[in-house]
Structures are given as C-alpha cells and as structure tokens.
Amino acid sequence: MSLNHGRSYLAIPGPSVMPDAVLQAMHRPSPNIYAGELIDLTASLIPDLLHVARSSQKVAIYIANGHGAWEAALANTVAPGERILLLATGNFGHGWADMAERLGAVVDRVEFGKRSPIDPTAVADALAKRNDYKAVMAVHVDTATSARSDIAAVRQVMDDAGSDALLFADCIASLGCDDFRFDDWGVDVMVTACQKGLMTPPGMAFVYFNDRADAARQGLAQVSPYWDWSPRVDPDMYYQYFCGTAPTHHLYGLRVALDMIKAEGLDNVFDRHRTLAQAIWAASDAWGQDGPLELNIQNPDHRSHAVTGVRIGAPLGTQLREWCEHQAGLTLGIGLGMAAPDDPAWHGFFRFGHMGHVNAQMVIGLVGTVDAGLKACAIDHGAGAVDAAARVIAAAPLPKVLAAKAEPCC
Ligand SMILES: *Cc1c(COP(=O)(O)O)cnc(C)c1O
C-alpha cells in the first residue's frame, strides 16, 4: 500500500510550486514571434520584473537557468585576470566563484562556513588587505545552507573602504520571497531565475544591472556575443531580447506569475513567506526538544524565508525524505554541500523548500507529514510540532475578507 496517490507536493528549493494559472497560460499554440501580442507582452514584463527587485534600472532576460545568469553577469563585467572577492555562505557562492575562475578571473574567498551569514566585519578586513577588486560577490540567500545575508551591510563596508568594486548579488532563491532592494541597497548586478519565487517552470534567467555595471561592460575589450546584455535591454529587433527565438510559452507563464504577485502585493507576498517559514521553524523547534533534529541556521534573523536547512544526523535525513516521498507524496530537498555525496554523513541533512505558490494549509500538511514520517521512521522527536505551526498561522493578521466582518471568527 502507498498513501502517496493524490496531488504530490514538491517542497524542495526550486523548482517551486507553480500556480495552475501559470501552467494554463502556457498551454496554448505557439504565438507569432514577429508581430502581435507577444511583442507587447514581453515589453510589459520589464517594469514588473524591476518592481519585484525594487529596481529603477535595467534587466536583461536570458533563456537559461540560474547558472546562465551567473555566467551572463560575469561575461558583461569581468575580464580575464581581474580580481573578485567572494563572500561564501554555502555551496552556491562557491559555484559562482568557480565559474568566475573558469572564465579567467582571480578569486579570493572569505569563508563564513555552513551555518552563518556574511559578517560585514570580515568583509571590511578583506578589503583592508587589498582593494583592487572588480567585483564583490554575495549570495542573498544561499540555498544550500539557507543563510540570508544583509546585502546593504556589505555595500556599507565597501563604501567605508572606498571600494570601486561592483557589488554582485545572487537572488535566485530569494527574489519574490524575501524583501530585496536593488536601488536602496546599492547593488550593481543582481542575478535571478524564474523557477523559484517567480513561480514559472525553469528556463528563464534575469540579470539586473545599473549604469556603473554597464560602464564596466562598455569598458571590456571583448564580450561574449550571446551573453552580451546591451542588445537585450535595448533591442532594435524583437529577437534581440533573447539573441534568437523567444521563450514563447515561458513569457505567457511569467506574465501571469507577475500579475499574481502584483495582485497579492509584494509586501503581502513577503509577509506570507515569512509567516509560513516561521510556522516551519516553530515545528522544527518542537521536534528538536527531544531528538536529533535541528535547524541549520540558529538565529532566525539570519534565515531565509524561502528555504530552511535541517540537520538530523545520518542516515535519518535520507530515511525521512524517502518515507515522505513514497508513502505521503511529499518530496523534501536533499542536503546540499553539507557533506560530500560519497560521505555517509551526506544522509544527515534535508531542506524544506517553501517558496512560491505556497499557502497555510500546504505548510500545515508539510509539517504534519514530516511529523508522521519521524514517527514511522522511529526517529526521536519532541511533541507538539503541528500545534506549534498552527499557533503561528493562527496568530497571523486576518485577510481583508475576514477582518471586515462585523463578527470575525476570532
Ligand atoms: C537555484 C540556485 C542557483 C542555481 O540555479 P539553477 O537554475 O539551478 O542554475 C544559484 N544560486 C542560488 C542561490 C540558487 O538558489
């Protein structure tokens, strides 16, 4: 017997849960790519993409995943031999830096370990040692550790050090889930992709940049023609948005996703993600009262609102994930970068993905399912996790439809 027949739930940190309306918008014959509504629809995405990042600058679209956006950001700003400072809070920062090295950049790395966000003091120390960096690379939310860093604080220490470097931010996991302010935080280049907070199937990536970053682009002797952002943000012909055929169906999907974010309101989207994350943390704290389960990031102020890393000890992480998937239709994320894949310790981690089109009943179901999985796998755990999550959700402010009632339910 299996209890997993029914609608499955992919609770990993990307691809995220996608709205049916996004999928339905994509289910159509191919549109004309030379004239007609697709041209206007594409142009309409730009201001809404900028809005989600609170940017007044520019955004280039690529047919790519997040790795493509990583490469695009570097291809437009950094020449071989130039130096980059990576602020590493998990696997993803190192992945981006590895790519920079393969493109010929020289990378210095400040390591913050697997359980901490960026410490601005250490960044100041690094910039005191040398100050000839072309770029400082930071990951807003490193999806491997679930650490969320203070990007504005990084800008502050760069300014205090008189650094000319460009500030790069990877917001692939955070955009549309956690508040991010491109203009206010002084970011020069930001990369993201469509399959996490933007709730669209993998296949589109975005590079946001400002005039300072564009000046770096203009200063390069050579730029890869495919990754060049200039024609993409200022196309003479429609195909130049994408350097070729448009990602036709993704554009329709993304249009609906951005409409949904706008209709909900960006602040409400962030509040929803924060509250749902807090429900998962409350449940995890209850489990951790008795047994091995522990959140990877101890300080709630340093945690992502879109992904939560958990430590539980090998082989329990894998056992629990397998039970949840095959018995209950709930797929949890693997631990990433916490131990080598061939190390038995690799099986001691998992992650909750709670980004995108996720609501309270899904998170209560997620918590209840993991609670059942802990029991089924005979993993020691504290009692009251579902109750703790329910209390967080019950304490949330009421939506307008209930708040306006003469006799609200509570
Ligand atoms: C998902 C993710 C990536 C990689 O994106 P892909 O689409 O898998 O290439 C990079 N950085 C962060 C922070 C991510 O969450």
GROMACS .gro file of C-alpha atoms and ligand atoms in nm:
model
  425
    1MET     CA    1   0.000   0.000   0.000
    2SER     CA    2   0.107   0.358  -0.052
    3LEU     CA    3  -0.064   0.672   0.067
    4ASN     CA    4   0.102   0.890  -0.193
    5HIS     CA    5  -0.169   0.877  -0.460
    6GLY     CA    6  -0.315   1.223  -0.493
    7ARG     CA    7  -0.164   1.560  -0.567
    8SER     CA    8   0.207   1.544  -0.485
    9TYR     CA    9   0.394   1.832  -0.326
   10LEU     CA   10   0.747   1.917  -0.433
   11ALA     CA   11   0.877   2.100  -0.125
   12ILE     CA   12   1.232   2.149  -0.249
   13PRO     CA   13   1.402   2.486  -0.300
   14GLY     CA   14   1.329   2.508  -0.670
   15PRO     CA   15   1.157   2.441  -0.893
   16SER     CA   16   0.895   2.587  -0.664
   17VAL     CA   17   0.524   2.516  -0.655
   18MET     CA   18   0.373   2.674  -0.966
   19PRO     CA   19   0.021   2.817  -0.986
   20ASP     CA   20  -0.216   2.629  -1.216
   21ALA     CA   21  -0.291   2.966  -1.380
   22VAL     CA   22   0.074   2.993  -1.486
   23LEU     CA   23   0.069   2.645  -1.635
   24GLN     CA   24  -0.263   2.708  -1.808
   25ALA     CA   25  -0.132   3.030  -1.962
   26MET     CA   26   0.150   2.827  -2.117
   27HIS     CA   27  -0.084   2.564  -2.258
   28ARG     CA   28  -0.155   2.721  -2.597
   29PRO     CA   29  -0.044   2.708  -2.960
   30SER     CA   30   0.275   2.894  -3.045
   31PRO     CA   31   0.217   3.264  -3.094
   32ASN     CA   32   0.357   3.470  -3.381
   33ILE     CA   33   0.711   3.573  -3.286
   34TYR     CA   34   0.738   3.853  -3.544
   35ALA     CA   35   0.438   4.069  -3.464
   36GLY     CA   36   0.137   4.086  -3.239
   37GLU     CA   37   0.071   4.039  -2.872
   38LEU     CA   38   0.393   3.860  -2.779
   39ILE     CA   39   0.592   4.174  -2.857
   40ASP     CA   40   0.384   4.386  -2.620
   41LEU     CA   41   0.366   4.112  -2.360
   42THR     CA   42   0.746   4.090  -2.347
   43ALA     CA   43   0.786   4.464  -2.303
   44SER     CA   44   0.525   4.456  -2.027
   45LEU     CA   45   0.737   4.214  -1.821
   46ILE     CA   46   1.026   4.454  -1.777
   47PRO     CA   47   0.868   4.707  -1.536
   48ASP     CA   48   0.715   4.426  -1.331
   49LEU     CA   49   1.044   4.237  -1.309
   50LEU     CA   50   1.211   4.559  -1.194
   51HIS     CA   51   0.935   4.615  -0.937
   52VAL     CA   52   0.990   4.276  -0.771
   53ALA     CA   53   1.354   4.374  -0.711
   54ARG     CA   54   1.268   4.737  -0.628
   55SER     CA   55   1.494   4.848  -0.908
   56SER     CA   56   1.468   5.154  -1.132
   57GLN     CA   57   1.750   5.030  -1.354
   58LYS     CA   58   1.772   4.764  -1.626
   59VAL     CA   59   1.706   4.392  -1.655
   60ALA     CA   60   1.821   4.157  -1.931
   61ILE     CA   61   1.634   3.832  -1.998
   62TYR     CA   62   1.809   3.506  -2.091
   63ILE     CA   63   1.681   3.164  -2.192
   64ALA     CA   64   1.876   2.992  -1.918
   65ASN     CA   65   1.869   2.867  -1.563
   66GLY     CA   66   2.045   3.039  -1.273
   67HIS     CA   67   2.385   2.918  -1.387
   68GLY     CA   68   2.328   3.104  -1.713
   69ALA     CA   69   2.258   3.425  -1.523
   70TRP     CA   70   2.580   3.370  -1.326
   71GLU     CA   71   2.779   3.346  -1.647
   72ALA     CA   72   2.596   3.639  -1.807
   73ALA     CA   73   2.674   3.866  -1.511
   74LEU     CA   74   3.043   3.781  -1.529
   75ALA     CA   75   3.065   3.795  -1.908
   76ASN     CA   76   2.949   4.158  -1.906
   77THR     CA   77   3.169   4.291  -1.629
   78VAL     CA   78   3.486   4.094  -1.555
   79ALA     CA   79   3.783   4.038  -1.787
   80PRO     CA   80   4.032   3.751  -1.751
   81GLY     CA   81   4.293   3.839  -1.492
   82GLU     CA   82   4.065   4.072  -1.296
   83ARG     CA   83   4.011   4.001  -0.928
   84ILE     CA   84   3.686   3.913  -0.749
   85LEU     CA   85   3.607   3.878  -0.379
   86LEU     CA   86   3.357   3.600  -0.299
   87LEU     CA   87   3.169   3.611   0.032
   88ALA     CA   88   3.088   3.243   0.079
   89THR     CA   89   2.788   3.134   0.287
   90GLY     CA   90   2.733   2.798   0.119
   91ASN     CA   91   2.771   2.591  -0.192
   92PHE     CA   92   2.611   2.836  -0.431
   93GLY     CA   93   2.858   3.116  -0.373
   94HIS     CA   94   3.142   2.876  -0.438
   95GLY     CA   95   2.972   2.756  -0.755
   96TRP     CA   96   2.951   3.111  -0.887
   97ALA     CA   97   3.314   3.177  -0.793
   98ASP     CA   98   3.428   2.852  -0.960
   99MET     CA   99   3.261   2.974  -1.276
  100ALA     CA  100   3.440   3.309  -1.248
  101GLU     CA  101   3.773   3.127  -1.218
  102ARG     CA  102   3.699   2.920  -1.526
  103LEU     CA  103   3.634   3.245  -1.711
  104GLY     CA  104   3.981   3.362  -1.610
  105ALA     CA  105   3.908   3.581  -1.308
  106VAL     CA  106   4.123   3.560  -0.996
  107VAL     CA  107   3.903   3.487  -0.694
  108ASP     CA  108   3.970   3.550  -0.326
  109ARG     CA  109   3.720   3.381  -0.095
  110VAL     CA  110   3.605   3.487   0.252
  111GLU     CA  111   3.454   3.176   0.410
  112PHE     CA  112   3.165   3.212   0.654
  113GLY     CA  113   3.110   2.839   0.692
  114LYS     CA  114   2.793   2.636   0.656
  115ARG     CA  115   2.587   2.791   0.935
  116SER     CA  116   2.634   3.167   0.919
  117PRO     CA  117   2.551   3.467   0.703
  118ILE     CA  118   2.807   3.720   0.584
  119ASP     CA  119   2.980   3.903   0.870
  120PRO     CA  120   3.047   4.257   0.745
  121THR     CA  121   3.349   4.292   0.975
  122ALA     CA  122   3.527   4.012   0.790
  123VAL     CA  123   3.445   4.184   0.461
  124ALA     CA  124   3.598   4.505   0.593
  125ASP     CA  125   3.911   4.310   0.693
  126ALA     CA  126   3.938   4.158   0.346
  127LEU     CA  127   3.901   4.499   0.180
  128ALA     CA  128   4.163   4.643   0.416
  129LYS     CA  129   4.410   4.383   0.288
  130ARG     CA  130   4.357   4.471  -0.075
  131ASN     CA  131   4.118   4.700  -0.254
  132ASP     CA  132   4.165   4.625  -0.622
  133TYR     CA  133   3.859   4.406  -0.668
  134LYS     CA  134   3.649   4.438  -0.980
  135ALA     CA  135   3.353   4.280  -0.804
  136VAL     CA  136   3.241   4.161  -0.464
  137MET     CA  137   3.008   3.862  -0.499
  138ALA     CA  138   2.746   3.786  -0.234
  139VAL     CA  139   2.457   3.540  -0.225
  140HIS     CA  140   2.148   3.694  -0.066
  141VAL     CA  141   2.010   3.354   0.035
  142ASP     CA  142   2.245   3.062  -0.009
  143THR     CA  143   2.004   2.779  -0.081
  144ALA     CA  144   2.247   2.514   0.041
  145THR     CA  145   2.272   2.647   0.397
  146SER     CA  146   1.955   2.864   0.397
  147ALA     CA  147   2.160   3.154   0.537
  148ARG     CA  148   2.025   3.500   0.448
  149SER     CA  149   2.280   3.780   0.442
  150ASP     CA  150   2.250   4.155   0.486
  151ILE     CA  151   2.340   4.287   0.141
  152ALA     CA  152   2.306   4.655   0.242
  153ALA     CA  153   2.566   4.597   0.514
  154VAL     CA  154   2.808   4.465   0.252
  155ARG     CA  155   2.758   4.782   0.048
  156GLN     CA  156   2.821   4.988   0.360
  157VAL     CA  157   3.159   4.830   0.431
  158MET     CA  158   3.252   4.860   0.063
  159ASP     CA  159   3.172   5.231   0.075
  160ASP     CA  160   3.357   5.273   0.404
  161ALA     CA  161   3.663   5.107   0.247
  162GLY     CA  162   3.639   5.332  -0.060
  163SER     CA  163   3.598   5.025  -0.278
  164ASP     CA  164   3.537   5.074  -0.651
  165ALA     CA  165   3.422   4.715  -0.690
  166LEU     CA  166   3.082   4.628  -0.827
  167LEU     CA  167   2.851   4.462  -0.577
  168PHE     CA  168   2.701   4.141  -0.718
  169ALA     CA  169   2.405   3.969  -0.551
  170ASP     CA  170   2.267   3.623  -0.626
  171CYS     CA  171   1.893   3.642  -0.556
  172ILE     CA  172   1.799   3.322  -0.736
  173ALA     CA  173   1.644   3.175  -0.421
  174SER     CA  174   1.523   3.496  -0.262
  175LEU     CA  175   1.362   3.714  -0.526
  176GLY     CA  176   0.986   3.717  -0.480
  177CYS     CA  177   1.016   3.553  -0.135
  178ASP     CA  178   1.240   3.781   0.072
  179ASP     CA  179   1.249   4.157   0.053
  180PHE     CA  180   1.531   4.270  -0.175
  181ARG     CA  181   1.604   4.633  -0.265
  182PHE     CA  182   1.831   4.671  -0.564
  183ASP     CA  183   1.840   5.053  -0.560
  184ASP     CA  184   1.836   5.119  -0.186
  185TRP     CA  185   2.095   4.856  -0.102
  186GLY     CA  186   2.341   4.981  -0.362
  187VAL     CA  187   2.361   4.661  -0.564
  188ASP     CA  188   2.520   4.691  -0.910
  189VAL     CA  189   2.443   4.348  -1.058
  190MET     CA  190   2.178   4.102  -0.943
  191VAL     CA  191   2.106   3.760  -1.090
  192THR     CA  192   1.789   3.556  -1.059
  193ALA     CA  193   1.585   3.295  -1.242
  194CYS     CA  194   1.216   3.224  -1.296
  195GLN     CA  195   1.168   2.889  -1.122
  196LYS     CA  196   1.177   2.986  -0.756
  197GLY     CA  197   0.996   3.292  -0.620
  198LEU     CA  198   0.877   3.379  -0.970
  199MET     CA  199   0.677   3.053  -0.988
  200THR     CA  200   0.743   2.970  -1.356
  201PRO     CA  201   0.895   2.646  -1.491
  202PRO     CA  202   1.277   2.656  -1.517
  203GLY     CA  203   1.402   2.817  -1.835
  204MET     CA  204   1.436   3.194  -1.795
  205ALA     CA  205   1.702   3.389  -1.608
  206PHE     CA  206   1.750   3.758  -1.542
  207VAL     CA  207   2.044   3.988  -1.490
  208TYR     CA  208   1.965   4.323  -1.332
  209PHE     CA  209   2.228   4.593  -1.364
  210ASN     CA  210   2.280   4.966  -1.316
  211ASP     CA  211   2.480   5.232  -1.500
  212ARG     CA  212   2.801   5.157  -1.308
  213ALA     CA  213   2.784   4.795  -1.415
  214ASP     CA  214   2.703   4.898  -1.769
  215ALA     CA  215   3.009   5.121  -1.771
  216ALA     CA  216   3.214   4.812  -1.681
  217ARG     CA  217   3.050   4.633  -1.973
  218GLN     CA  218   3.141   4.917  -2.210
  219GLY     CA  219   3.498   4.905  -2.080
  220LEU     CA  220   3.559   4.541  -2.170
  221ALA     CA  221   3.769   4.472  -2.479
  222GLN     CA  222   3.552   4.176  -2.568
  223VAL     CA  223   3.209   4.049  -2.458
  224SER     CA  224   3.060   3.711  -2.545
  225PRO     CA  225   2.801   3.793  -2.812
  226TYR     CA  226   2.540   3.557  -2.672
  227TRP     CA  227   2.564   3.679  -2.312
  228ASP     CA  228   2.603   4.049  -2.403
  229TRP     CA  229   2.331   4.235  -2.215
  230SER     CA  230   2.334   4.551  -2.431
  231PRO     CA  231   2.107   4.440  -2.717
  232ARG     CA  232   1.885   4.253  -2.473
  233VAL     CA  233   1.789   4.567  -2.283
  234ASP     CA  234   1.775   4.790  -2.589
  235PRO     CA  235   1.667   4.572  -2.881
  236ASP     CA  236   1.626   4.717  -3.230
  237MET     CA  237   1.457   4.397  -3.337
  238TYR     CA  238   1.238   4.173  -3.119
  239TYR     CA  239   1.468   3.868  -3.145
  240GLN     CA  240   1.748   4.066  -2.978
  241TYR     CA  241   1.572   4.043  -2.641
  242PHE     CA  242   1.674   3.678  -2.641
  243CYS     CA  243   1.954   3.663  -2.903
  244GLY     CA  244   1.725   3.434  -3.102
  245THR     CA  245   1.382   3.278  -3.073
  246ALA     CA  246   1.179   3.398  -2.776
  247PRO     CA  247   1.092   3.157  -2.492
  248THR     CA  248   0.734   3.197  -2.611
  249HIS     CA  249   0.544   2.991  -2.357
  250HIS     CA  250   0.753   3.092  -2.061
  251LEU     CA  251   0.672   3.454  -2.137
  252TYR     CA  252   0.300   3.382  -2.102
  253GLY     CA  253   0.360   3.193  -1.781
  254LEU     CA  254   0.577   3.464  -1.632
  255ARG     CA  255   0.321   3.730  -1.725
  256VAL     CA  256   0.061   3.553  -1.514
  257ALA     CA  257   0.304   3.492  -1.227
  258LEU     CA  258   0.397   3.860  -1.213
  259ASP     CA  259   0.029   3.955  -1.230
  260MET     CA  260  -0.038   3.730  -0.932
  261ILE     CA  261   0.247   3.884  -0.733
  262LYS     CA  262   0.118   4.231  -0.818
  263ALA     CA  263  -0.238   4.141  -0.722
  264GLU     CA  264  -0.129   3.995  -0.388
  265GLY     CA  265   0.103   4.290  -0.325
  266LEU     CA  266   0.478   4.250  -0.287
  267ASP     CA  267   0.475   4.318   0.087
  268ASN     CA  268   0.198   4.064   0.135
  269VAL     CA  269   0.399   3.809  -0.063
  270PHE     CA  270   0.695   3.865   0.170
  271ASP     CA  271   0.474   3.852   0.482
  272ARG     CA  272   0.320   3.525   0.365
  273HIS     CA  273   0.662   3.368   0.307
  274ARG     CA  274   0.787   3.492   0.645
  275THR     CA  275   0.486   3.361   0.835
  276LEU     CA  276   0.494   3.021   0.664
  277ALA     CA  277   0.868   2.997   0.732
  278GLN     CA  278   0.807   3.081   1.098
  279ALA     CA  279   0.548   2.802   1.117
  280ILE     CA  280   0.807   2.553   0.988
  281TRP     CA  281   1.068   2.683   1.233
  282ALA     CA  282   0.824   2.656   1.523
  283ALA     CA  283   0.752   2.296   1.431
  284SER     CA  284   1.124   2.225   1.397
  285ASP     CA  285   1.193   2.375   1.740
  286ALA     CA  286   0.929   2.144   1.887
  287TRP     CA  287   1.078   1.836   1.716
  288GLY     CA  288   1.422   1.941   1.837
  289GLN     CA  289   1.314   1.942   2.202
  290ASP     CA  290   1.377   1.569   2.213
  291GLY     CA  291   1.593   1.410   1.946
  292PRO     CA  292   1.844   1.497   1.677
  293LEU     CA  293   1.652   1.739   1.454
  294GLU     CA  294   1.800   2.089   1.447
  295LEU     CA  295   1.771   2.392   1.220
  296ASN     CA  296   2.093   2.466   1.035
  297ILE     CA  297   2.081   2.842   1.095
  298GLN     CA  298   2.031   2.919   1.462
  299ASN     CA  299   1.944   3.289   1.453
  300PRO     CA  300   1.600   3.345   1.293
  301ASP     CA  301   1.717   3.685   1.165
  302HIS     CA  302   1.974   3.506   0.951
  303ARG     CA  303   1.732   3.256   0.798
  304SER     CA  304   1.581   3.254   0.452
  305HIS     CA  305   1.203   3.276   0.428
  306ALA     CA  306   1.205   3.051   0.121
  307VAL     CA  307   1.418   2.752   0.222
  308THR     CA  308   1.506   2.601   0.559
  309GLY     CA  309   1.805   2.372   0.606
  310VAL     CA  310   1.776   2.096   0.867
  311ARG     CA  311   2.037   1.873   1.035
  312ILE     CA  312   1.917   1.540   1.168
  313GLY     CA  313   2.212   1.303   1.150
  314ALA     CA  314   2.285   1.022   0.904
  315PRO     CA  315   2.114   0.818   0.779
  316LEU     CA  316   1.797   0.972   0.921
  317GLY     CA  317   1.770   1.258   0.672
  318THR     CA  318   1.752   1.025   0.375
  319GLN     CA  319   1.519   0.783   0.557
  320LEU     CA  320   1.278   1.059   0.641
  321ARG     CA  321   1.284   1.205   0.289
  322GLU     CA  322   1.221   0.865   0.135
  323TRP     CA  323   0.930   0.791   0.365
  324CYS     CA  324   0.770   1.131   0.295
  325GLU     CA  325   0.807   1.091  -0.080
  326HIS     CA  326   0.699   0.731  -0.126
  327GLN     CA  327   0.441   0.700   0.147
  328ALA     CA  328   0.296   1.050   0.153
  329GLY     CA  329   0.361   1.224  -0.181
  330LEU     CA  330   0.578   1.494  -0.022
  331THR     CA  331   0.926   1.549  -0.167
  332LEU     CA  332   1.171   1.728   0.063
  333GLY     CA  333   1.501   1.876  -0.055
  334ILE     CA  334   1.829   1.690  -0.018
  335GLY     CA  335   2.108   1.839   0.190
  336LEU     CA  336   2.342   2.024  -0.042
  337GLY     CA  337   2.708   2.096   0.022
  338MET     CA  338   2.689   1.997   0.388
  339ALA     CA  339   2.888   1.678   0.329
  340ALA     CA  340   3.037   1.517   0.018
  341PRO     CA  341   2.787   1.295  -0.168
  342ASP     CA  342   3.004   0.986  -0.109
  343ASP     CA  343   3.037   1.060   0.265
  344PRO     CA  344   2.784   0.869   0.481
  345ALA     CA  345   2.725   1.197   0.666
  346TRP     CA  346   2.557   1.326   0.347
  347HIS     CA  347   2.242   1.142   0.458
  348GLY     CA  348   2.211   1.355   0.771
  349PHE     CA  349   2.058   1.667   0.616
  350PHE     CA  350   1.746   1.778   0.435
  351ARG     CA  351   1.581   2.105   0.337
  352PHE     CA  352   1.228   2.238   0.335
  353GLY     CA  353   1.151   2.440   0.024
  354HIS     CA  354   0.868   2.685   0.097
  355MET     CA  355   0.892   2.928  -0.190
  356GLY     CA  356   0.642   3.037  -0.450
  357HIS     CA  357   0.277   2.941  -0.463
  358VAL     CA  358   0.254   2.802  -0.110
  359ASN     CA  359  -0.021   2.863   0.145
  360ALA     CA  360  -0.102   2.784   0.506
  361GLN     CA  361  -0.278   2.452   0.451
  362MET     CA  362   0.015   2.325   0.246
  363VAL     CA  363   0.261   2.414   0.520
  364ILE     CA  364   0.044   2.254   0.790
  365GLY     CA  365   0.029   1.945   0.567
  366LEU     CA  366   0.405   1.957   0.523
  367VAL     CA  367   0.464   1.978   0.897
  368GLY     CA  368   0.208   1.706   0.972
  369THR     CA  369   0.360   1.477   0.712
  370VAL     CA  370   0.712   1.518   0.847
  371ASP     CA  371   0.574   1.456   1.196
  372ALA     CA  372   0.423   1.128   1.072
  373GLY     CA  373   0.750   1.044   0.896
  374LEU     CA  374   0.950   1.093   1.214
  375LYS     CA  375   0.715   0.851   1.389
  376ALA     CA  376   0.718   0.599   1.104
  377CYS     CA  377   1.098   0.603   1.089
  378ALA     CA  378   1.120   0.581   1.469
  379ILE     CA  379   1.329   0.899   1.485
  380ASP     CA  380   1.323   1.062   1.828
  381HIS     CA  381   1.143   1.395   1.825
  382GLY     CA  382   0.966   1.634   2.056
  383ALA     CA  383   0.585   1.650   2.062
  384GLY     CA  384   0.363   1.938   1.959
  385ALA     CA  385   0.514   2.037   1.624
  386VAL     CA  386   0.186   2.058   1.434
  387ASP     CA  387   0.037   2.251   1.723
  388ALA     CA  388   0.330   2.494   1.721
  389ALA     CA  389   0.296   2.555   1.347
  390ALA     CA  390  -0.080   2.601   1.384
  391ARG     CA  391  -0.027   2.864   1.653
  392VAL     CA  392   0.199   3.068   1.422
  393ILE     CA  393  -0.058   3.051   1.146
  394ALA     CA  394  -0.349   3.129   1.380
  395ALA     CA  395  -0.167   3.439   1.506
  396ALA     CA  396  -0.124   3.588   1.157
  397PRO     CA  397  -0.325   3.905   1.079
  398LEU     CA  398  -0.658   3.829   0.914
  399PRO     CA  399  -0.712   3.883   0.543
  400LYS     CA  400  -0.942   4.171   0.443
  401VAL     CA  401  -1.237   3.942   0.374
  402LEU     CA  402  -1.239   3.827   0.738
  403ALA     CA  403  -1.117   4.145   0.903
  404ALA     CA  404  -1.407   4.339   0.751
  405LYS     CA  405  -1.671   4.115   0.908
  406ALA     CA  406  -1.875   4.256   1.194
  407GLU     CA  407  -1.815   3.939   1.391
  408PRO     CA  408  -1.483   3.798   1.280
  409CYS     CA  409  -1.410   3.437   1.361
  410CYS     CA  410  -1.157   3.530   1.622
  411LIG     C1  411   1.888   2.760  -0.753
  411LIG     C2  412   2.004   2.848  -0.727
  411LIG     C3  413   2.110   2.862  -0.818
  411LIG     C4  414   2.121   2.781  -0.942
  411LIG     O1  415   2.014   2.797  -1.028
  411LIG     P1  416   1.994   2.691  -1.147
  411LIG     O2  417   1.867   2.737  -1.208
  411LIG     O3  418   1.986   2.556  -1.084
  411LIG     O4  419   2.110   2.703  -1.238
  411LIG     C5  420   2.209   2.953  -0.788
  411LIG     N1  421   2.207   3.026  -0.675
  411LIG     C6  422   2.110   3.012  -0.584
  411LIG     C7  423   2.113   3.095  -0.461
  411LIG     C8  424   2.004   2.923  -0.608
  411LIG     O5  425   1.906   2.910  -0.518
   0.00000   0.00000   0.00000
